Structure formats: structure tokens, C-alpha cells
Tab-separated table of C-alpha atoms in Angstrom:
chain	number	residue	atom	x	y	z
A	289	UNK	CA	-44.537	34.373	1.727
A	290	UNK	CA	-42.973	37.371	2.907
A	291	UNK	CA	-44.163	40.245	4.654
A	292	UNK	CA	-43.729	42.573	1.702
A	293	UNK	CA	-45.696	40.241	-0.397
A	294	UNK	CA	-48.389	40.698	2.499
A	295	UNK	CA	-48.797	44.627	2.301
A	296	UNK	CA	-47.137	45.132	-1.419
A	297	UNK	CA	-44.381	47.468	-0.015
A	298	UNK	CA	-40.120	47.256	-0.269
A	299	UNK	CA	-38.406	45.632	2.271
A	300	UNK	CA	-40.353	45.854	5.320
A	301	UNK	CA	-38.086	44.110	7.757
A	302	UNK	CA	-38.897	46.901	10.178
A	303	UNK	CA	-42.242	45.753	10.429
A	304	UNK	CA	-41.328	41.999	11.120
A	305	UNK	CA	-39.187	43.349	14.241
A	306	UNK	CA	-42.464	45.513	15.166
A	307	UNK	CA	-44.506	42.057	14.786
A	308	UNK	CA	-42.047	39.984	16.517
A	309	UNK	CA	-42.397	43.058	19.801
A	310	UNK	CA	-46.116	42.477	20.099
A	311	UNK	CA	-45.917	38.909	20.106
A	312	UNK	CA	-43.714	39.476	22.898
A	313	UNK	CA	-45.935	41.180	24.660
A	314	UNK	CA	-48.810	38.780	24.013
A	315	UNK	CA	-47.472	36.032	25.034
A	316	UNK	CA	-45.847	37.733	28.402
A	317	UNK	CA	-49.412	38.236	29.442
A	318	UNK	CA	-49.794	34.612	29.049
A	319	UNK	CA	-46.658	33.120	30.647
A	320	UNK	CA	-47.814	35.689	33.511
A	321	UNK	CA	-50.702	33.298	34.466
A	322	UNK	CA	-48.768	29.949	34.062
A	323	UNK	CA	-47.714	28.289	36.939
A	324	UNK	CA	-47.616	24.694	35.693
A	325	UNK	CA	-44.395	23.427	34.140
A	326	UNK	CA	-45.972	20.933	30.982
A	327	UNK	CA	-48.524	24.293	30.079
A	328	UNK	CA	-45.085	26.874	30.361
A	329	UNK	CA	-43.065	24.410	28.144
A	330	UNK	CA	-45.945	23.989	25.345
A	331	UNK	CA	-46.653	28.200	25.452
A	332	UNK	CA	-42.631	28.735	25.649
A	333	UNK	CA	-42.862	25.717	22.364
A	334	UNK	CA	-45.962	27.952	20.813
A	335	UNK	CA	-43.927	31.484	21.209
A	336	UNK	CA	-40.363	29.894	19.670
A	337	UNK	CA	-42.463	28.395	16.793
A	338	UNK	CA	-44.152	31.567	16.309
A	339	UNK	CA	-41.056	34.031	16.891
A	340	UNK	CA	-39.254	31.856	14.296
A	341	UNK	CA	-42.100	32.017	11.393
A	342	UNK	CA	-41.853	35.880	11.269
A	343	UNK	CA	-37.481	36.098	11.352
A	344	UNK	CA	-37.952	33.786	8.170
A	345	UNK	CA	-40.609	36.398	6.907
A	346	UNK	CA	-37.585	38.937	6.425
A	347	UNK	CA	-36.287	39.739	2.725
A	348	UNK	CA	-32.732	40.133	4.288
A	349	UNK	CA	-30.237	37.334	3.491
A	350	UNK	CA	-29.829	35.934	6.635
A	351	UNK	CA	-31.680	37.070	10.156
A	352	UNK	CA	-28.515	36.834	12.057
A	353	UNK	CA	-26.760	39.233	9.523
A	354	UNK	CA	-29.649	41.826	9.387
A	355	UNK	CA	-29.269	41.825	13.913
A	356	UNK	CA	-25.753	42.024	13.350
A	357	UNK	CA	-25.999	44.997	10.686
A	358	UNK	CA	-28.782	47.132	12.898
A	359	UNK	CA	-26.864	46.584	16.131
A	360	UNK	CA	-23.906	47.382	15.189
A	361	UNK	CA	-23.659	49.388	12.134
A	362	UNK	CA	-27.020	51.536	12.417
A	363	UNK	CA	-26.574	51.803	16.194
A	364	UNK	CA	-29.823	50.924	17.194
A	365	UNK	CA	-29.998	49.846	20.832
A	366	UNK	CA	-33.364	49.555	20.891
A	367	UNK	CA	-33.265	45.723	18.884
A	368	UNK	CA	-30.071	45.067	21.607
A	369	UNK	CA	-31.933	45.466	24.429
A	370	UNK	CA	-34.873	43.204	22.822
A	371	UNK	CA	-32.776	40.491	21.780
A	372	UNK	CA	-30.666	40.972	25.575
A	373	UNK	CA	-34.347	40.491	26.938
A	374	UNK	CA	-34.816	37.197	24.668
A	375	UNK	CA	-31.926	35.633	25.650
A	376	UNK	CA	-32.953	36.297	29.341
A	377	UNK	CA	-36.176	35.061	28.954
A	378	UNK	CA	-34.950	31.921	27.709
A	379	UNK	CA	-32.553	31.715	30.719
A	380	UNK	CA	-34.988	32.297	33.116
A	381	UNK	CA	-37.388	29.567	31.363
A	382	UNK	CA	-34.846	26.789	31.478
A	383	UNK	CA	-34.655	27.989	35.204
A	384	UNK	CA	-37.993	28.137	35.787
A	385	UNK	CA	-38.460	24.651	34.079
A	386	UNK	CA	-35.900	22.825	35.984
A	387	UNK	CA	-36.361	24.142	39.391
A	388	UNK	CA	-39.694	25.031	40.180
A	389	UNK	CA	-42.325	22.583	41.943
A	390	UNK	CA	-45.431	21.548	40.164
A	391	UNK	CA	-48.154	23.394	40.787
A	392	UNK	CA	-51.819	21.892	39.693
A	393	UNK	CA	-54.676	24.296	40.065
């Protein structure tokens, strides 16, 4: 199912960037509070899964083309800096994950 299928419009891939945002932001208020490594690993697991499901809701061919084509052709540095922050988020996770102590509270 797509999104457009969702809210019978064109091609809303706008909308599954907006989507994918406030998921972000969800889920940094809940990595915020997690200080265990097994509960960080199955909310980082829960936020891939999830960030995945709505790229394949886009009507574009591929969702690697469509970053490519609104980075660089349409210029919009907005969708760089968001997919700069993913990339360090996953950096600092696999960080985070491998060198912090366990902490049980």
C-alpha cells in the first residue's frame, strides 16, 4: 500500500519524508531515556524496521534515486542534513553499543 493510496492524492513522496521526520523525533525522545544496551538495540531494531516500511511507501522507482534526485538536482539541503544526521545516529549507536557499560536500573 502506498501512501497515495492512503489519502487518494498524486505522488506524495513529500509526505513520506515528513512521516519519516516525526518518527525521528519520536523515537529520539525514547532513545533519550535508554541507558541499557539490549533495550537501545531492540528500540534502534524497532526505529530501522519502522524507518524502512515508510521509504518502501514511496511511488518513486527506487528510494536511493528519489535522495539522489532531491539532493542534488532540486537542491534541497534540508533532506542532506537529515540523512547526514541518520548516518550519525547510526555511528554513534554502534558506538554507544560497543563501548558503553551496562547499566540496570
Amino acid at each position: 500500500m502506498k501512501i497515495s493510496e492512503i489519502y487518494s492524492s498524486g505522488n506524495d513522496d513529500g509526505i513520506a519524508f515528513t512521516l519519516l521526520a516525526l518518527v525521528g523525533l519520536l523515537f529520539v525522545v525514547i532513545f533519550s531515556f535508554c541507558k541499557n544496551k539490549i533495550i537501545y538495540v531492540i528500540f534502534a531494531m524497532t526505529y530501522l524496521l519502522v524507518s524502512t516500511l515508510i521509504s518502501w511507501w514511496t511511488e518513486s522507482n527506487s528510494f536511493t534515486n528519489l535522495l539522489y534526485t532531491s539532493i542534488y538536482h532540486c537542491q534541497n539541503n534540508y533532506l542532506l542534513i537529515f540523512v547526514l544526521g541518520q548516518v550519525l545516529f547510526w555511528l554513534l549507536s554502534i558506538c554507544f553499543i560497543k563501548n558503553s557499560n551496562d547499566v540496570y536500573e
